[in-house]
mmCIF file of N, CA and C in Angstrom:
data_model
loop_
_atom_site.group_PDB
_atom_site.id
_atom_site.type_symbol
_atom_site.label_atom_id
_atom_site.label_comp_id
_atom_site.label_asym_id
_atom_site.label_seq_id
_atom_site.Cartn_x
_atom_site.Cartn_y
_atom_site.Cartn_z
ATOM 1 N N UNK A 1 18.341 -4.699 16.801
ATOM 2 C CA UNK A 1 19.140 -4.537 17.996
ATOM 3 C C UNK A 1 18.715 -5.603 18.993
ATOM 4 N N UNK A 2 19.685 -6.193 19.624
ATOM 5 C CA UNK A 2 19.407 -7.268 20.566
ATOM 6 C C UNK A 2 19.726 -6.805 21.986
ATOM 7 N N UNK A 3 18.810 -7.087 22.900
ATOM 8 C CA UNK A 3 18.972 -6.743 24.299
ATOM 9 C C UNK A 3 19.291 -8.014 25.070
ATOM 10 N N UNK A 4 20.335 -7.965 25.882
ATOM 11 C CA UNK A 4 20.668 -9.145 26.686
ATOM 12 C C UNK A 4 19.951 -9.073 28.035
ATOM 13 N N UNK A 5 20.056 -10.149 28.798
ATOM 14 C CA UNK A 5 19.329 -10.222 30.071
ATOM 15 C C UNK A 5 19.841 -9.213 31.088
ATOM 16 N N UNK A 6 21.134 -8.884 31.065
ATOM 17 C CA UNK A 6 21.662 -7.907 32.008
ATOM 18 C C UNK A 6 21.087 -6.511 31.733
ATOM 19 N N UNK A 7 20.963 -6.180 30.455
ATOM 20 C CA UNK A 7 20.352 -4.898 30.103
ATOM 21 C C UNK A 7 18.891 -4.887 30.509
ATOM 22 N N UNK A 8 18.186 -5.994 30.293
ATOM 23 C CA UNK A 8 16.781 -6.090 30.703
ATOM 24 C C UNK A 8 16.666 -5.954 32.217
ATOM 25 N N UNK A 9 17.607 -6.554 32.957
ATOM 26 C CA UNK A 9 17.602 -6.437 34.417
ATOM 27 C C UNK A 9 17.789 -4.968 34.834
ATOM 28 N N UNK A 10 18.700 -4.274 34.162
ATOM 29 C CA UNK A 10 18.971 -2.877 34.501
ATOM 30 C C UNK A 10 17.778 -1.983 34.169
ATOM 31 N N UNK A 11 17.141 -2.222 33.026
ATOM 32 C CA UNK A 11 15.963 -1.433 32.642
ATOM 33 C C UNK A 11 14.835 -1.663 33.649
ATOM 34 N N UNK A 12 14.650 -2.910 34.057
ATOM 35 C CA UNK A 12 13.609 -3.219 35.045
ATOM 36 C C UNK A 12 13.911 -2.525 36.371
ATOM 37 N N UNK A 13 15.169 -2.489 36.758
ATOM 38 C CA UNK A 13 15.544 -1.822 38.006
ATOM 39 C C UNK A 13 15.298 -0.320 37.896
ATOM 40 N N UNK A 14 15.680 0.278 36.759
ATOM 41 C CA UNK A 14 15.459 1.707 36.561
ATOM 42 C C UNK A 14 13.970 2.048 36.541
ATOM 43 N N UNK A 15 13.161 1.135 36.010
ATOM 44 C CA UNK A 15 11.713 1.346 35.963
ATOM 45 C C UNK A 15 11.044 0.929 37.264
ATOM 46 N N UNK A 16 11.845 0.433 38.192
ATOM 47 C CA UNK A 16 11.336 -0.032 39.491
ATOM 48 C C UNK A 16 10.266 -1.102 39.330
ATOM 49 N N UNK A 17 10.569 -2.043 38.436
ATOM 50 C CA UNK A 17 9.682 -3.175 38.189
ATOM 51 C C UNK A 17 10.388 -4.429 38.676
ATOM 52 N N UNK A 18 9.717 -5.179 39.532
ATOM 53 C CA UNK A 18 10.312 -6.421 40.030
ATOM 54 C C UNK A 18 10.126 -7.513 38.976
ATOM 55 N N UNK A 19 11.234 -8.032 38.485
ATOM 56 C CA UNK A 19 11.217 -9.098 37.489
ATOM 57 C C UNK A 19 12.066 -10.245 38.023
ATOM 58 N N UNK A 20 11.471 -11.409 38.072
ATOM 59 C CA UNK A 20 12.204 -12.591 38.530
ATOM 60 C C UNK A 20 13.264 -12.970 37.491
ATOM 61 N N UNK A 21 14.327 -13.633 37.967
ATOM 62 C CA UNK A 21 15.438 -13.998 37.074
ATOM 63 C C UNK A 21 14.997 -14.893 35.921
ATOM 64 N N UNK A 22 14.033 -15.773 36.168
ATOM 65 C CA UNK A 22 13.606 -16.686 35.103
ATOM 66 C C UNK A 22 12.759 -15.965 34.036
ATOM 67 N N UNK A 23 12.284 -14.748 34.331
ATOM 68 C CA UNK A 23 11.493 -13.987 33.364
ATOM 69 C C UNK A 23 12.335 -12.992 32.564
ATOM 70 N N UNK A 24 13.602 -12.834 32.929
ATOM 71 C CA UNK A 24 14.454 -11.867 32.240
ATOM 72 C C UNK A 24 14.677 -12.184 30.762
ATOM 73 N N UNK A 25 14.907 -13.447 30.373
ATOM 74 C CA UNK A 25 15.082 -13.703 28.931
ATOM 75 C C UNK A 25 13.855 -13.313 28.098
ATOM 76 N N UNK A 26 12.649 -13.556 28.617
ATOM 77 C CA UNK A 26 11.445 -13.184 27.883
ATOM 78 C C UNK A 26 11.331 -11.663 27.791
ATOM 79 N N UNK A 27 11.668 -10.966 28.885
ATOM 80 C CA UNK A 27 11.625 -9.505 28.878
ATOM 81 C C UNK A 27 12.639 -8.941 27.893
ATOM 82 N N UNK A 28 13.824 -9.542 27.867
ATOM 83 C CA UNK A 28 14.849 -9.094 26.911
ATOM 84 C C UNK A 28 14.363 -9.296 25.481
ATOM 85 N N UNK A 29 13.677 -10.400 25.232
ATOM 86 C CA UNK A 29 13.117 -10.648 23.896
ATOM 87 C C UNK A 29 12.073 -9.612 23.518
ATOM 88 N N UNK A 30 11.234 -9.238 24.480
ATOM 89 C CA UNK A 30 10.216 -8.217 24.205
ATOM 90 C C UNK A 30 10.863 -6.865 23.919
ATOM 91 N N UNK A 31 11.876 -6.508 24.708
ATOM 92 C CA UNK A 31 12.586 -5.257 24.454
ATOM 93 C C UNK A 31 13.223 -5.266 23.065
ATOM 94 N N UNK A 32 13.823 -6.375 22.699
ATOM 95 C CA UNK A 32 14.450 -6.481 21.376
ATOM 96 C C UNK A 32 13.417 -6.326 20.272
ATOM 97 N N UNK A 33 12.242 -6.935 20.449
ATOM 98 C CA UNK A 33 11.183 -6.820 19.439
ATOM 99 C C UNK A 33 10.711 -5.373 19.311
ATOM 100 N N UNK A 34 10.597 -4.675 20.427
ATOM 101 C CA UNK A 34 10.185 -3.268 20.396
ATOM 102 C C UNK A 34 11.222 -2.427 19.653
ATOM 103 N N UNK A 35 12.484 -2.630 19.964
ATOM 104 C CA UNK A 35 13.538 -1.863 19.286
ATOM 105 C C UNK A 35 13.614 -2.206 17.801
ATOM 106 N N UNK A 36 13.380 -3.467 17.437
ATOM 107 C CA UNK A 36 13.350 -3.847 16.020
ATOM 108 C C UNK A 36 12.222 -3.125 15.296
ATOM 109 N N UNK A 37 11.065 -3.017 15.952
ATOM 110 C CA UNK A 37 9.934 -2.315 15.349
ATOM 111 C C UNK A 37 10.258 -0.836 15.161
ATOM 112 N N UNK A 38 10.925 -0.231 16.144
ATOM 113 C CA UNK A 38 11.309 1.173 16.030
ATOM 114 C C UNK A 38 12.282 1.366 14.872
ATOM 115 N N UNK A 39 13.227 0.452 14.725
ATOM 116 C CA UNK A 39 14.164 0.546 13.595
ATOM 117 C C UNK A 39 13.422 0.408 12.275
ATOM 118 N N UNK A 40 12.398 -0.440 12.248
ATOM 119 C CA UNK A 40 11.610 -0.603 11.030
ATOM 120 C C UNK A 40 10.844 0.689 10.715
ATOM 121 N N UNK A 41 10.327 1.357 11.745
ATOM 122 C CA UNK A 41 9.627 2.626 11.520
ATOM 123 C C UNK A 41 10.578 3.708 11.021
ATOM 124 N N UNK A 42 11.840 3.660 11.432
ATOM 125 C CA UNK A 42 12.812 4.649 10.990
ATOM 126 C C UNK A 42 13.109 4.545 9.500
ATOM 127 N N UNK A 43 12.785 3.421 8.882
ATOM 128 C CA UNK A 43 13.035 3.237 7.453
ATOM 129 C C UNK A 43 11.961 3.895 6.584
ATOM 130 N N UNK A 44 10.849 4.303 7.185
ATOM 131 C CA UNK A 44 9.753 4.898 6.425
ATOM 132 C C UNK A 44 10.141 6.315 6.008
ATOM 133 N N UNK A 45 9.902 6.619 4.722
ATOM 134 C CA UNK A 45 10.205 7.952 4.197
ATOM 135 C C UNK A 45 9.046 8.887 4.547
ATOM 136 N N UNK A 46 9.304 9.860 5.389
ATOM 137 C CA UNK A 46 8.275 10.816 5.800
ATOM 138 C C UNK A 46 8.589 12.217 5.272
ATOM 139 N N UNK A 47 9.441 12.308 4.291
ATOM 140 C CA UNK A 47 9.800 13.598 3.711
ATOM 141 C C UNK A 47 8.560 14.245 3.112
ATOM 142 N N UNK A 48 8.277 15.478 3.532
ATOM 143 C CA UNK A 48 7.142 16.215 3.002
ATOM 144 C C UNK A 48 5.820 15.918 3.699
ATOM 145 N N UNK A 49 5.815 15.034 4.677
ATOM 146 C CA UNK A 49 4.585 14.723 5.407
ATOM 147 C C UNK A 49 4.479 15.681 6.576
ATOM 148 N N UNK A 50 3.375 16.418 6.626
ATOM 149 C CA UNK A 50 3.190 17.393 7.692
ATOM 150 C C UNK A 50 2.722 16.690 8.961
ATOM 151 N N UNK A 51 3.168 17.160 10.128
ATOM 152 C CA UNK A 51 2.673 16.594 11.376
ATOM 153 C C UNK A 51 1.175 16.839 11.509
ATOM 154 N N UNK A 52 0.496 15.887 12.139
ATOM 155 C CA UNK A 52 -0.940 16.053 12.307
ATOM 156 C C UNK A 52 -1.361 15.619 13.702
ATOM 157 N N UNK A 53 -2.490 16.139 14.135
ATOM 158 C CA UNK A 53 -2.999 15.798 15.457
ATOM 159 C C UNK A 53 -4.131 14.798 15.378
ATOM 160 N N UNK A 54 -4.619 14.526 14.176
ATOM 161 C CA UNK A 54 -5.730 13.604 14.002
ATOM 162 C C UNK A 54 -5.612 12.974 12.622
ATOM 163 N N UNK A 55 -6.307 11.855 12.416
ATOM 164 C CA UNK A 55 -6.261 11.223 11.101
ATOM 165 C C UNK A 55 -7.173 11.930 10.110
ATOM 166 N N UNK A 56 -8.081 12.755 10.609
ATOM 167 C CA UNK A 56 -8.944 13.534 9.738
ATOM 168 C C UNK A 56 -8.564 15.002 9.864
ATOM 169 N N UNK A 57 -8.391 15.672 8.740
ATOM 170 C CA UNK A 57 -8.009 17.086 8.822
ATOM 171 C C UNK A 57 -9.178 17.915 9.369
ATOM 172 N N UNK A 58 -8.974 18.491 10.511
ATOM 173 C CA UNK A 58 -10.015 19.312 11.109
ATOM 174 C C UNK A 58 -9.377 20.413 11.936
ATOM 175 N N UNK A 59 -10.123 21.444 12.132
ATOM 176 C CA UNK A 59 -9.648 22.553 12.937
ATOM 177 C C UNK A 59 -10.501 22.615 14.192
ATOM 178 N N UNK A 60 -9.847 22.836 15.314
ATOM 179 C CA UNK A 60 -10.573 22.917 16.561
ATOM 180 C C UNK A 60 -11.452 24.161 16.578
ATOM 181 N N UNK A 61 -12.647 24.003 17.134
ATOM 182 C CA UNK A 61 -13.535 25.144 17.255
ATOM 183 C C UNK A 61 -12.972 26.091 18.297
ATOM 184 N N UNK A 62 -13.044 27.356 18.004
ATOM 185 C CA UNK A 62 -12.517 28.358 18.915
ATOM 186 C C UNK A 62 -13.631 29.316 19.305
ATOM 187 N N UNK A 63 -13.488 29.875 20.471
ATOM 188 C CA UNK A 63 -14.439 30.865 20.941
ATOM 189 C C UNK A 63 -13.675 31.994 21.610
ATOM 190 N N UNK A 64 -14.334 33.117 21.726
ATOM 191 C CA UNK A 64 -13.724 34.242 22.420
ATOM 192 C C UNK A 64 -13.586 33.905 23.895
ATOM 193 N N UNK A 65 -12.498 34.329 24.478
ATOM 194 C CA UNK A 65 -12.250 34.076 25.893
ATOM 195 C C UNK A 65 -12.848 35.229 26.696
ATOM 196 N N UNK A 66 -14.127 35.087 27.001
ATOM 197 C CA UNK A 66 -14.830 36.117 27.758
ATOM 198 C C UNK A 66 -15.535 35.454 28.942
ATOM 199 N N UNK A 67 -15.740 36.208 29.978
ATOM 200 C CA UNK A 67 -16.459 35.713 31.149
ATOM 201 C C UNK A 67 -17.941 35.697 30.811
ATOM 202 N N UNK A 68 -18.545 34.521 30.875
ATOM 203 C CA UNK A 68 -19.969 34.410 30.554
ATOM 204 C C UNK A 68 -20.816 34.200 31.795
ATOM 205 N N UNK A 69 -20.188 33.795 32.881
ATOM 206 C CA UNK A 69 -20.932 33.557 34.111
ATOM 207 C C UNK A 69 -20.046 33.997 35.262
ATOM 208 N N UNK A 70 -20.466 34.952 35.990
ATOM 209 C CA UNK A 70 -19.652 35.432 37.081
ATOM 210 C C UNK A 70 -20.490 36.236 38.047
ATOM 211 N N UNK A 71 -19.820 36.917 38.925
ATOM 212 C CA UNK A 71 -20.477 37.725 39.932
ATOM 213 C C UNK A 71 -21.470 36.885 40.737
ATOM 214 N N UNK A 72 -21.028 35.678 41.128
ATOM 215 C CA UNK A 72 -21.867 34.748 41.875
ATOM 216 C C UNK A 72 -21.281 34.473 43.250
ATOM 217 N N UNK A 73 -20.484 35.382 43.751
ATOM 218 C CA UNK A 73 -19.779 35.141 45.005
ATOM 219 C C UNK A 73 -20.740 34.824 46.143
ATOM 220 N N UNK A 74 -21.794 35.562 46.271
ATOM 221 C CA UNK A 74 -22.735 35.335 47.371
ATOM 222 C C UNK A 74 -23.407 33.968 47.251
ATOM 223 N N UNK A 75 -23.784 33.576 46.043
ATOM 224 C CA UNK A 75 -24.434 32.280 45.848
ATOM 225 C C UNK A 75 -23.477 31.130 46.142
ATOM 226 N N UNK A 76 -22.221 31.281 45.771
ATOM 227 C CA UNK A 76 -21.234 30.233 46.015
ATOM 228 C C UNK A 76 -20.932 30.132 47.506
ATOM 229 N N UNK A 77 -20.727 31.261 48.153
ATOM 230 C CA UNK A 77 -20.383 31.246 49.575
ATOM 231 C C UNK A 77 -21.552 30.836 50.456
ATOM 232 N N UNK A 78 -22.748 30.870 49.911
ATOM 233 C CA UNK A 78 -23.917 30.431 50.668
ATOM 234 C C UNK A 78 -23.800 28.947 51.023
ATOM 235 N N UNK A 79 -23.095 28.164 50.205
ATOM 236 C CA UNK A 79 -22.917 26.727 50.443
ATOM 237 C C UNK A 79 -21.766 26.429 51.403
ATOM 238 N N UNK A 80 -20.975 27.415 51.728
ATOM 239 C CA UNK A 80 -19.802 27.185 52.574
ATOM 240 C C UNK A 80 -20.218 27.056 54.031
ATOM 241 N N UNK A 81 -19.641 26.093 54.751
ATOM 242 C CA UNK A 81 -19.951 25.986 56.176
ATOM 243 C C UNK A 81 -19.431 27.187 56.964
ATOM 244 N N UNK A 82 -18.341 27.792 56.488
ATOM 245 C CA UNK A 82 -17.786 28.959 57.161
ATOM 246 C C UNK A 82 -17.167 29.869 56.106
ATOM 247 N N UNK A 83 -17.706 31.065 55.972
ATOM 248 C CA UNK A 83 -17.182 32.027 55.004
ATOM 249 C C UNK A 83 -16.925 33.336 55.719
ATOM 250 N N UNK A 84 -15.737 33.909 55.436
ATOM 251 C CA UNK A 84 -15.361 35.187 56.056
ATOM 252 C C UNK A 84 -14.743 36.099 55.003
ATOM 253 N N UNK A 85 -15.143 37.349 55.029
ATOM 254 C CA UNK A 85 -14.579 38.374 54.156
ATOM 255 C C UNK A 85 -14.614 37.994 52.685
ATOM 256 N N UNK A 86 -15.653 37.264 52.281
ATOM 257 C CA UNK A 86 -15.805 36.897 50.879
ATOM 258 C C UNK A 86 -15.011 35.678 50.439
ATOM 259 N N UNK A 87 -14.513 34.869 51.383
ATOM 260 C CA UNK A 87 -13.721 33.680 51.051
ATOM 261 C C UNK A 87 -14.219 32.486 51.856
ATOM 262 N N UNK A 88 -13.881 31.276 51.386
ATOM 263 C CA UNK A 88 -14.109 30.085 52.183
ATOM 264 C C UNK A 88 -13.155 30.110 53.362
ATOM 265 N N UNK A 89 -13.628 29.817 54.543
ATOM 266 C CA UNK A 89 -12.775 29.734 55.700
ATOM 267 C C UNK A 89 -12.621 28.260 56.079
ATOM 268 N N UNK A 90 -11.386 27.840 56.279
ATOM 269 C CA UNK A 90 -11.119 26.438 56.635
ATOM 270 C C UNK A 90 -10.295 26.409 57.919
ATOM 271 N N UNK A 91 -10.425 25.336 58.677
ATOM 272 C CA UNK A 91 -9.633 25.254 59.897
ATOM 273 C C UNK A 91 -8.151 25.085 59.602
ATOM 274 N N UNK A 92 -7.333 25.580 60.466
ATOM 275 C CA UNK A 92 -5.878 25.464 60.317
ATOM 276 C C UNK A 92 -5.476 24.010 60.534
ATOM 277 N N UNK A 93 -4.743 23.443 59.579
ATOM 278 C CA UNK A 93 -4.329 22.045 59.704
ATOM 279 C C UNK A 93 -2.828 21.898 59.898
ATOM 280 N N UNK A 94 -2.064 22.935 59.638
ATOM 281 C CA UNK A 94 -0.619 22.897 59.810
ATOM 282 C C UNK A 94 -0.263 23.820 60.952
ATOM 283 N N UNK A 95 0.505 23.311 61.884
ATOM 284 C CA UNK A 95 0.864 24.105 63.058
ATOM 285 C C UNK A 95 2.232 24.734 62.880
#
């Protein structure tokens, strides 16, 4: 697939990228090369290939979702410059 300079100009505008007019032909060439590569990848037969998240088959380690550290409210609020009713107190910034 071939991209012309007007299409490259429009893509650059949509991407909010400033491209000078003299650089548009090179950008169009790069876009065309990318699309050619994508078309080449579409020719690969992937029938029966399972999707994978890594190149090595592995399973993520899992753990039980339990609270292992908690009930530290007093220790945490001890570092607060201003704490009220068990919460951090901050000055009002929106009027």
